[in-house]
XYZ file of C-alpha atoms in Angstrom:
662
model
C -13.059 61.634 57.531
C -15.579 63.888 57.521
C -18.699 62.844 55.387
C -21.551 65.092 53.981
C -24.918 63.708 54.851
C -27.188 62.619 51.709
C -31.034 65.099 51.020
C -33.978 63.553 50.766
C -36.833 65.260 48.808
C -40.617 64.629 49.458
C -43.478 64.209 47.021
C -47.260 64.615 46.337
C -49.826 61.439 47.317
C -53.103 60.164 46.440
C -54.584 59.594 42.754
C -53.959 63.081 42.216
C -50.324 62.619 43.603
C -50.348 60.004 41.309
C -50.529 62.116 38.281
C -48.263 64.502 39.769
C -45.663 62.125 40.129
C -45.621 60.946 36.938
C -45.882 64.911 35.268
C -43.890 65.973 37.709
C -41.045 62.793 36.946
C -41.117 64.364 33.145
C -40.056 67.716 34.877
C -37.257 65.908 36.873
C -35.907 64.214 34.078
C -35.200 67.185 31.676
C -34.695 69.309 34.542
C -31.821 66.460 34.773
C -30.612 66.384 31.846
C -30.426 69.810 31.528
C -28.383 69.987 35.008
C -26.465 67.494 34.011
C -25.601 68.602 30.642
C -25.559 72.814 31.459
C -23.043 73.011 33.532
C -20.909 71.081 31.441
C -21.588 73.330 28.244
C -20.975 75.903 29.627
C -17.873 74.695 31.481
C -17.067 73.874 28.890
C -16.864 77.132 26.857
C -16.213 78.735 29.464
C -12.751 76.812 29.792
C -12.396 76.925 25.398
C -12.792 80.891 26.410
C -10.221 80.239 29.342
C -7.518 79.051 27.122
C -8.271 80.996 24.476
C -7.788 83.931 25.959
C -4.833 83.510 28.474
C -3.376 82.344 25.099
C -3.722 85.804 23.690
C -0.430 87.887 22.928
C -2.100 90.868 24.885
C -2.782 88.839 27.917
C 0.530 86.463 28.465
C 3.270 90.302 27.893
C 0.378 91.389 30.969
C 0.088 88.384 32.759
C 3.253 85.999 31.487
C 2.373 81.904 30.731
C 2.681 78.304 32.013
C 3.571 75.135 30.365
C 4.148 72.226 31.308
C 7.611 70.488 30.958
C 7.170 66.765 28.777
C 9.059 64.380 31.657
C 9.505 60.717 30.877
C 8.262 58.384 32.476
C 11.124 57.353 34.043
C 12.162 59.422 35.249
C 9.528 61.236 37.211
C 10.231 61.510 41.041
C 9.031 62.726 43.596
C 10.942 66.650 43.823
C 11.420 67.326 47.886
C 14.491 69.264 46.806
C 15.960 71.316 43.998
C 19.019 72.930 43.520
C 20.418 75.205 39.968
C 23.949 73.908 40.107
C 26.272 76.388 37.861
C 26.539 73.521 35.410
C 22.903 75.550 34.038
C 21.104 72.343 35.424
C 18.995 71.396 38.211
C 19.429 68.817 40.996
C 16.265 66.792 41.651
C 16.422 64.934 44.784
C 14.173 63.079 46.127
C 15.602 60.125 48.294
C 12.795 57.305 49.348
C 10.115 61.044 48.473
C 8.531 60.240 51.402
C 7.086 55.908 50.431
C 8.666 53.775 53.323
C 8.310 51.726 49.988
C 10.892 52.979 48.679
C 13.228 53.758 52.086
C 12.024 49.801 53.088
C 13.768 49.040 49.695
C 16.347 50.975 49.801
C 15.440 53.074 46.624
C 16.372 56.069 46.964
C 16.275 58.593 43.153
C 18.291 62.766 41.927
C 17.863 63.487 38.555
C 19.096 65.933 36.652
C 17.386 68.218 34.904
C 19.501 69.982 31.880
C 16.401 72.645 31.153
C 18.119 74.364 28.201
C 17.970 70.616 25.795
C 14.958 69.454 28.316
C 17.144 66.415 29.084
C 17.752 64.167 32.329
C 19.943 61.871 33.471
C 19.921 59.232 37.403
C 22.624 59.927 39.384
C 22.892 56.957 41.606
C 22.182 58.195 45.060
C 24.104 56.470 48.347
C 21.794 58.051 51.134
C 18.666 58.634 51.495
C 18.555 61.970 51.646
C 15.001 62.282 51.538
C 14.200 65.593 54.317
C 18.175 66.645 53.768
C 19.651 69.990 53.798
C 21.873 72.016 51.306
C 24.419 75.555 50.860
C 25.742 76.099 47.414
C 29.312 75.728 48.282
C 32.839 78.775 47.116
C 33.469 75.990 44.275
C 30.221 75.472 42.840
C 29.269 71.718 44.803
C 26.531 71.973 46.395
C 26.800 70.267 50.137
C 23.890 68.099 50.764
C 23.888 66.608 54.572
C 21.016 64.689 56.631
C 18.364 62.871 55.562
C 15.908 59.589 56.570
C 17.692 56.932 58.845
C 14.086 55.845 59.876
C 10.038 56.579 59.343
C 8.093 57.904 61.924
C 5.185 55.062 63.728
C 2.321 57.045 64.912
C 0.623 55.884 67.411
C -1.402 52.903 67.642
C 1.339 51.183 65.312
C 4.236 50.971 67.480
C 4.414 47.303 67.479
C 8.014 46.832 69.421
C 8.660 49.215 72.151
C 11.734 51.646 70.354
C 13.936 54.606 72.056
C 17.966 55.495 72.816
C 20.380 53.368 74.154
C 23.718 55.722 75.497
C 26.266 53.289 74.756
C 29.774 54.209 76.871
C 32.916 52.958 75.790
C 36.152 52.866 78.908
C 38.724 51.850 77.682
C 41.113 54.953 76.532
C 42.784 53.598 74.024
C 40.201 52.500 70.766
C 37.212 54.002 69.333
C 34.142 50.700 69.731
C 32.014 50.381 66.515
C 28.730 48.492 66.657
C 27.346 47.866 63.324
C 23.387 47.765 62.661
C 22.019 45.089 64.382
C 23.986 44.853 67.628
C 22.103 42.998 70.446
C 21.189 45.162 73.584
C 20.411 42.589 76.559
C 18.664 43.749 79.483
C 19.605 41.842 83.933
C 15.799 40.633 82.905
C 17.065 39.361 79.910
C 15.236 41.678 77.040
C 17.321 41.832 74.329
C 17.333 45.023 71.969
C 18.655 45.363 68.286
C 20.461 48.450 67.317
C 19.193 50.304 64.239
C 21.692 51.979 62.657
C 25.716 51.777 62.767
C 27.235 53.312 65.988
C 30.695 54.464 66.603
C 31.535 55.348 70.387
C 34.793 57.302 71.136
C 37.726 56.075 73.043
C 37.534 57.319 77.014
C 39.227 60.025 78.223
C 42.211 59.795 80.221
C 42.707 63.011 82.566
C 45.611 63.002 84.368
C 45.973 66.014 87.479
C 48.522 67.106 89.613
C 48.031 67.810 93.091
C 49.468 68.937 96.479
C 49.336 68.379 100.191
C 49.171 71.080 103.458
C 52.767 71.513 102.579
C 53.402 72.341 98.962
C 54.499 68.942 98.245
C 53.444 68.082 94.972
C 51.420 64.089 95.295
C 51.660 61.676 92.610
C 49.818 62.288 89.471
C 46.038 61.075 89.727
C 44.564 59.497 86.395
C 40.537 60.022 85.600
C 38.834 58.377 82.687
C 35.868 59.832 81.566
C 34.517 57.253 79.306
C 33.012 57.937 76.263
C 29.407 58.146 74.733
C 27.624 58.103 71.906
C 23.823 56.743 71.343
C 22.043 55.280 69.180
C 18.229 53.910 68.004
C 16.867 50.323 69.550
C 14.186 48.616 69.141
C 12.657 45.398 70.630
C 13.006 41.411 69.065
C 9.960 40.848 71.097
C 6.642 42.845 70.043
C 4.616 44.067 72.733
C 4.533 45.653 76.333
C 6.880 43.007 78.452
C 9.987 45.617 76.540
C 8.424 48.562 77.262
C 10.874 50.333 80.018
C 10.529 53.678 82.481
C 13.915 53.338 84.533
C 17.713 53.278 83.463
C 19.917 50.046 83.989
C 22.550 48.984 82.325
C 23.177 46.277 79.332
C 24.809 43.347 78.152
C 26.354 43.778 74.405
C 25.752 40.149 73.016
C 29.341 39.278 71.274
C 30.840 41.366 73.555
C 34.291 39.104 74.976
C 36.729 39.602 77.761
C 38.311 43.055 77.769
C 35.975 44.590 75.313
C 32.677 43.562 77.342
C 33.586 44.754 80.589
C 34.114 48.391 79.054
C 31.572 48.702 76.745
C 27.627 48.444 77.757
C 24.390 50.641 76.774
C 21.934 52.561 79.705
C 18.533 52.494 78.625
C 16.738 55.563 78.080
C 12.992 55.622 77.617
C 11.898 52.890 75.675
C 7.889 52.700 74.747
C 5.157 51.786 72.444
C 4.486 55.355 72.297
C 4.477 56.992 68.533
C 7.945 57.136 66.662
C 8.993 60.489 64.826
C 11.498 60.166 61.641
C 14.976 59.549 62.450
C 17.840 61.665 60.479
C 21.303 60.277 59.605
C 24.858 62.070 59.409
C 25.941 60.917 56.328
C 26.976 64.327 54.875
C 27.820 64.533 50.489
C 28.952 67.310 48.136
C 27.642 66.735 44.371
C 30.394 67.953 41.887
C 28.469 69.324 38.616
C 31.095 67.895 36.886
C 31.364 64.642 37.652
C 27.802 65.174 38.061
C 27.806 62.569 41.385
C 28.007 62.395 44.896
C 31.213 62.848 46.614
C 31.685 61.309 50.615
C 32.968 63.751 52.480
C 33.226 63.456 56.714
C 29.514 62.796 58.021
C 28.224 65.371 60.592
C 28.502 65.059 64.562
C 24.925 64.424 64.630
C 22.406 62.966 63.007
C 19.894 65.696 61.184
C 16.747 65.230 59.833
C 14.732 68.710 58.237
C 18.109 70.475 59.006
C 18.280 73.506 57.409
C 22.014 74.502 56.120
C 23.076 78.422 55.240
C 26.081 80.117 53.551
C 28.816 82.083 55.616
C 30.383 84.335 54.538
C 34.002 83.175 55.162
C 32.260 79.620 52.250
C 32.032 77.524 55.532
C 28.263 76.003 56.001
C 25.988 76.098 59.701
C 24.006 72.991 59.947
C 20.927 73.720 62.069
C 18.477 71.871 63.813
C 16.914 68.667 62.761
C 15.442 65.637 64.217
C 17.901 63.930 65.434
C 19.159 59.613 65.325
C 16.559 58.716 68.119
C 13.864 61.521 66.634
C 14.548 63.916 69.056
C 14.489 67.565 68.062
C 18.072 69.107 68.230
C 18.848 71.665 71.154
C 20.502 73.605 69.841
C 23.956 71.248 68.857
C 24.914 73.101 65.703
C 28.072 72.506 63.541
C 30.486 73.990 60.519
C 31.118 72.600 57.577
C 34.212 73.821 55.977
C 34.810 72.787 52.086
C 38.470 72.951 52.671
C 39.364 70.190 54.609
C 36.162 68.354 54.121
C 35.731 68.429 57.893
C 32.576 69.588 60.886
C 33.456 71.499 64.035
C 31.433 72.508 66.260
C 28.831 76.499 65.799
C 27.334 78.727 68.256
C 24.799 76.207 70.465
C 21.121 78.262 69.856
C 17.641 76.592 69.547
C 15.327 76.588 66.323
C 12.452 74.392 65.565
C 13.650 72.268 61.383
C 14.385 74.425 58.411
C 14.457 77.250 60.349
C 14.454 80.652 57.294
C 18.322 82.212 57.972
C 19.443 84.247 56.499
C 23.156 86.095 56.350
C 23.297 89.901 56.464
C 25.475 92.624 55.839
C 27.842 92.631 58.282
C 28.167 88.619 58.999
C 24.418 88.253 61.642
C 22.059 85.479 60.706
C 17.881 86.688 60.488
C 15.775 84.576 61.057
C 12.465 86.085 60.329
C 10.571 83.202 62.162
C 9.824 81.245 59.267
C 10.293 77.227 59.324
C 8.657 73.508 58.149
C 7.525 72.192 61.113
C 8.699 70.194 63.962
C 9.160 72.242 67.470
C 6.728 73.469 70.160
C 5.298 76.555 69.921
C 6.408 78.663 72.294
C 10.449 78.456 71.731
C 12.688 79.103 69.038
C 9.235 81.274 67.211
C 10.749 85.095 68.104
C 12.123 86.953 64.889
C 15.872 88.255 65.799
C 19.085 88.678 64.589
C 21.655 86.648 65.862
C 25.001 87.457 66.044
C 27.545 84.196 65.357
C 30.275 85.608 66.808
C 28.863 86.568 70.319
C 26.094 84.328 70.484
C 22.899 86.787 71.520
C 19.917 86.414 69.677
C 18.208 90.255 69.274
C 14.675 89.916 69.273
C 12.754 92.118 66.091
C 9.306 93.019 67.316
C 6.886 93.580 64.743
C 5.416 91.021 63.001
C 0.939 89.668 63.098
C 0.498 86.852 63.355
C 3.142 86.057 65.008
C 1.953 81.957 66.009
C 1.006 81.649 62.244
C 4.960 81.682 60.656
C 5.276 77.765 59.868
C 5.562 76.649 56.945
C 5.725 80.608 56.074
C 8.184 81.359 53.128
C 10.286 83.962 53.875
C 13.430 85.579 51.569
C 15.900 88.838 51.736
C 14.186 91.405 49.163
C 15.750 92.550 46.446
C 18.802 94.373 46.285
C 20.457 92.612 49.275
C 21.610 95.638 49.916
C 18.779 97.506 51.033
C 19.615 95.020 53.966
C 15.344 93.292 54.120
C 13.463 90.570 55.207
C 9.969 90.059 53.938
C 8.255 86.647 55.380
C 4.920 85.676 53.385
C 1.655 83.494 54.670
C 2.608 80.749 57.305
C -0.171 78.910 59.193
C -0.385 77.361 62.920
C 1.598 74.978 64.689
C 1.467 71.464 63.367
C -1.566 70.289 61.348
C -3.432 73.482 62.734
C -6.432 74.804 59.662
C -5.058 77.877 60.344
C -3.552 80.144 58.027
C -2.745 83.407 57.481
C -2.633 85.914 54.592
C 0.393 88.921 56.169
C 2.425 90.007 54.962
C 5.582 91.753 56.752
C 9.119 93.274 56.095
C 12.051 95.248 57.795
C 14.765 96.657 57.715
C 17.804 95.644 59.249
C 19.483 98.639 58.859
C 17.731 100.353 61.164
C 19.119 100.800 64.400
C 16.323 99.021 66.234
C 15.162 97.076 63.459
C 10.588 96.282 63.133
C 8.683 94.318 61.114
C 6.046 96.366 59.463
C 2.859 95.209 57.584
C 2.912 95.089 53.790
C 0.169 93.882 51.518
C -1.944 91.247 52.095
C -2.657 87.764 50.052
C -5.253 87.167 48.039
C -6.016 84.257 51.265
C -4.533 82.608 53.975
C -1.726 80.449 52.517
C 0.454 78.169 53.552
C 3.525 76.803 51.064
C 3.866 79.596 49.133
C 6.925 79.358 47.099
C 8.561 83.114 46.206
C 11.291 83.477 43.229
C 13.161 86.871 42.807
C 12.882 88.413 39.075
C 16.571 89.977 37.473
C 14.332 92.777 37.680
C 13.808 93.161 41.535
C 10.133 92.100 42.118
C 9.116 88.748 43.736
C 7.615 85.788 42.116
C 4.889 83.724 44.303
C 2.741 81.034 43.268
C 0.729 77.829 44.762
C 0.542 77.356 48.363
C -2.843 76.080 49.776
C -5.280 77.387 52.691
C -4.871 73.979 55.086
C -2.519 72.272 56.109
C -0.571 70.040 52.645
C -3.754 70.776 51.065
C -6.553 69.269 52.836
C -10.113 70.188 52.064
C -9.164 70.800 48.217
C -7.358 73.969 49.583
C -4.718 74.682 46.557
C -4.110 78.379 46.323
C -4.101 77.976 41.709
C -2.580 81.653 41.876
C -0.058 83.530 41.139
C 1.549 87.146 41.891
C 4.821 89.386 41.707
C 5.210 92.027 44.833
C 7.097 94.313 44.203
C 9.886 96.003 47.074
C 8.998 99.511 45.802
C 5.750 100.306 45.487
C 5.476 97.438 48.378
C 2.303 96.409 45.923
C 1.183 93.203 44.594
C 0.240 92.985 41.074
C -1.165 89.891 39.210
C -0.412 87.404 37.660
C -1.049 84.313 35.271
C -2.239 81.200 37.360
C -0.448 78.034 37.424
C -2.609 74.427 36.273
C -1.056 72.710 38.862
C -1.712 72.862 42.186
C 0.919 72.882 45.572
C 1.305 73.204 48.942
C 3.345 70.920 51.279
C 6.468 69.432 49.394
C 6.879 71.727 46.680
C 9.440 73.938 45.359
C 10.450 76.787 42.870
C 13.567 78.811 41.158
C 14.735 80.866 38.388
C 16.584 79.499 35.782
C 19.351 80.744 33.447
C 16.687 82.059 31.103
C 14.773 84.248 33.516
C 12.003 81.902 33.548
C 10.203 79.987 36.864
C 10.155 76.206 37.269
C 7.875 74.658 40.004
C 8.259 71.072 41.507
C 6.140 68.561 43.505
C 3.542 69.166 46.176
C 2.251 66.253 48.503
C -1.046 66.498 49.374
C -2.642 64.490 52.711
C -5.924 64.126 50.156
C -6.597 63.497 47.087
C -10.591 65.314 47.380
C -12.594 67.699 48.808
C -13.950 65.572 51.560
C -10.517 64.006 52.603
C -11.866 60.561 52.184
C -8.913 59.473 49.368
C -5.178 59.246 50.548
C -2.675 61.779 48.420
C -0.620 61.796 45.423
C 2.648 62.400 45.333
C 2.763 65.519 42.512
C 5.557 64.799 39.185
C 4.356 67.267 36.827
C 6.334 71.056 36.980
C 5.493 73.788 35.157
C 7.701 77.265 33.789
C 6.351 79.587 33.810
C 7.617 82.240 31.756
C 6.996 86.339 32.568
C 5.813 89.077 31.117
C 8.301 90.749 29.866
C 10.017 87.527 28.124
C 6.682 87.609 25.589
C 6.701 91.794 25.190
C 10.880 91.847 24.027
C 11.722 88.132 24.392
C 13.383 87.439 20.952
C 14.533 91.062 20.850
C 16.141 90.900 25.282
C 19.445 92.213 26.183
C 22.348 90.723 25.966
C 26.342 89.843 26.983
C 28.677 88.647 24.570
C 32.157 87.505 25.851
C 34.102 87.783 29.348
C 35.116 86.494 32.144
C 34.309 82.940 34.223
C 35.446 85.067 37.713
C 35.602 88.797 38.898
C 38.429 90.373 39.197
C 40.490 91.200 42.625
C 38.245 94.661 42.167
C 34.839 92.785 41.771
C 34.623 93.876 37.946
C 34.163 91.883 34.969
C 33.777 93.481 31.380
C 31.537 91.921 28.579
C 30.896 92.884 24.996
C 27.507 93.495 23.618
C 26.121 94.968 20.458
C 23.982 96.933 22.713
C 25.394 98.584 25.934
C 23.138 101.420 25.828
C 20.116 98.848 26.236
C 21.792 97.936 29.868
C 19.659 99.154 32.463
C 21.008 97.098 35.385
C 22.879 93.922 36.206
C 22.585 91.873 38.947
C 24.661 89.234 40.783
C 22.005 85.821 41.653
C 22.944 83.049 43.821
C 21.199 79.900 42.377
C 18.350 78.477 44.678
C 18.970 75.599 46.884
C 15.392 74.825 47.924
C 13.276 72.537 50.083
C 9.656 72.918 52.176
C 9.312 76.480 51.358
C 12.702 77.083 52.732
C 15.044 78.862 49.825
C 17.980 81.280 52.197
C 20.981 80.546 49.536
C 18.643 82.876 46.963
C 20.014 86.247 46.853
C 20.427 89.339 44.303
C 23.293 92.215 44.570
C 22.619 95.097 42.518
C 25.870 95.947 40.692
C 27.222 98.812 39.596
C 27.035 99.840 35.934
C 29.595 101.385 33.734
C 29.983 102.026 29.646
C 32.820 101.923 26.884
C 32.199 101.623 23.372
C 30.574 98.029 22.644
C 31.238 96.915 26.168
C 30.248 97.149 29.252
C 31.701 96.935 33.200
C 30.058 95.676 36.192
C 31.349 95.778 39.832
C 30.536 94.050 42.656
C 30.936 94.966 46.306
C 33.425 93.970 47.894
C 32.039 92.762 51.023
C 31.520 89.198 51.562
C 28.551 89.334 53.699
C 27.215 90.714 50.892
C 28.071 89.022 48.105
C 29.202 85.515 49.985
C 31.737 83.240 47.533
C 30.885 80.795 45.172
C 29.227 81.093 41.471
C 26.228 83.297 40.662
C 24.005 84.268 37.457
C 24.566 87.854 36.345
C 21.516 89.429 34.601
C 21.397 92.547 32.459
C 18.245 94.068 32.104
C 16.564 96.442 29.817
C 14.701 100.343 31.193
C 11.331 98.127 30.632
C 12.344 94.939 32.739
C 13.140 92.440 30.137
C 16.538 90.239 31.801
C 19.502 88.770 29.108
C 20.191 85.022 29.758
C 22.602 85.414 32.451
C 25.859 84.289 32.437
C 27.693 82.323 34.917
C 30.251 84.786 37.127
C 32.329 83.514 40.343
C 33.157 85.469 43.002
C 36.106 84.657 44.148
């Protein structure tokens, strides 16, 4: 940890010097008092004036305003994930919240917040969803998959050797279930304990036909291929005696007879090296009506730090993550079908953890190279279009500071019909101090899309939160210059990006700094809420360990200060678009409706929000009603619940109506 050297000053010596010292001491005392008091007075006066200035209606009409959320102590939590539900409530998921003591106790948090009434409710949380993935489903449920099976242990902290154990099952008649705590014994008598339950599938029996040289069929040949699963094991004894780099066959203590003969372990590398976080296979749907988690079939692969992205047919693709032994997934992606509640293999492709993947018109996924962390610097860092059908990847060039895309923000710019994706800020791989102010935009409608530079952010920024607004601007806020806010590098700034002019304009500054593990999302009333932050240190010298930020702030945009009491409004209407993509709503002032947008609700974590998108709607007016029509293209408008906003000519949004796209 860096420490600042102290400074010494000299003084006159001798008799004359004594008088000078006495006089100097008096002057110094006055100077010290002035030095102590003046900045405080100036600071207090400056702060008082600043508070006065930002509270003025004219200021708020130009820049917006921030206000804290009153959270009862019992409901304060470490907001790792946040998702807006079609009930209008926000699901705030912490799991163990990056606190190992909570993990060790099995204490996992989820809080459901109702922003309209500012009420809170604790939700029983069945697994540790810390660093899971999530996606909106067509019926309005939220799919949550993956999370934490084990916290990391750094180099020097590991006392018991650990690693992967491949478990073989040569019995073709039944699966074998080994519970957490199963003991594996080496030929030398060294024992290792499994840390998780594991189901080892039955062996596969294959029969083939062969023919002799005369063409006569010979008897069937039967081959048995052992079923296999992998589980993390840890030595029962501390120290280096349990370290092994070679493969050996391990007996499973407690198995008898045929089970013992057919089921055994094969060690992988078991060491005292750093042990990374490990993922879980569990998957759940959160039901907004019952307000509870409902278990569904688990994933085939354990995942920690995965991305879940909705596809045009309502299924969800799970990508990347650390597995059950802490190794980054090599590309064994899988797809969840909400109709069957089951997972099937998806196209194989490697990405670093929490990759940002956006569904584009036509069904391809675009990867702007934004990601949130684990993976080597030379793999999976190129931006490009991924065709799931052919499993091909078309690289997209032109990105400046291409080695600083980790912890960057990215989004499908509004309206989605324009098919432009923006990347904002980011930093070097891992704990790098480097960060970039770079923004860039790519037009995916072009035959050979290339990134083009956008306007720079005010400074290099990691962990920037970016939210699409109903008036087609993008609100960006917070972040830090350095990794996890090191050296007091939080950025207390906010701005709007205008895609039409390709420019930023200033917004009111937040009062709470936010970096790693922070989120922001659009509320149905047109405001933006920000959560979380997990700084590495709490001071500029990096000597005090950081504390998780549990305060929440709400930003009210300028338009709601200018016209909030006279905003456009929609009355009665359907909650589902008809087969032609239309819905008609009553309104007292149809002439005030200038445009309409369908906005998909967010599911955000680690600066990654692949759900949010805004679709421009056709607007027709008749009498005291407004009819909106959405494009009939599920790759542009995936099935699910959306917020329907209308705005006036000044960009003032209505409160949202919830509408389902079947």
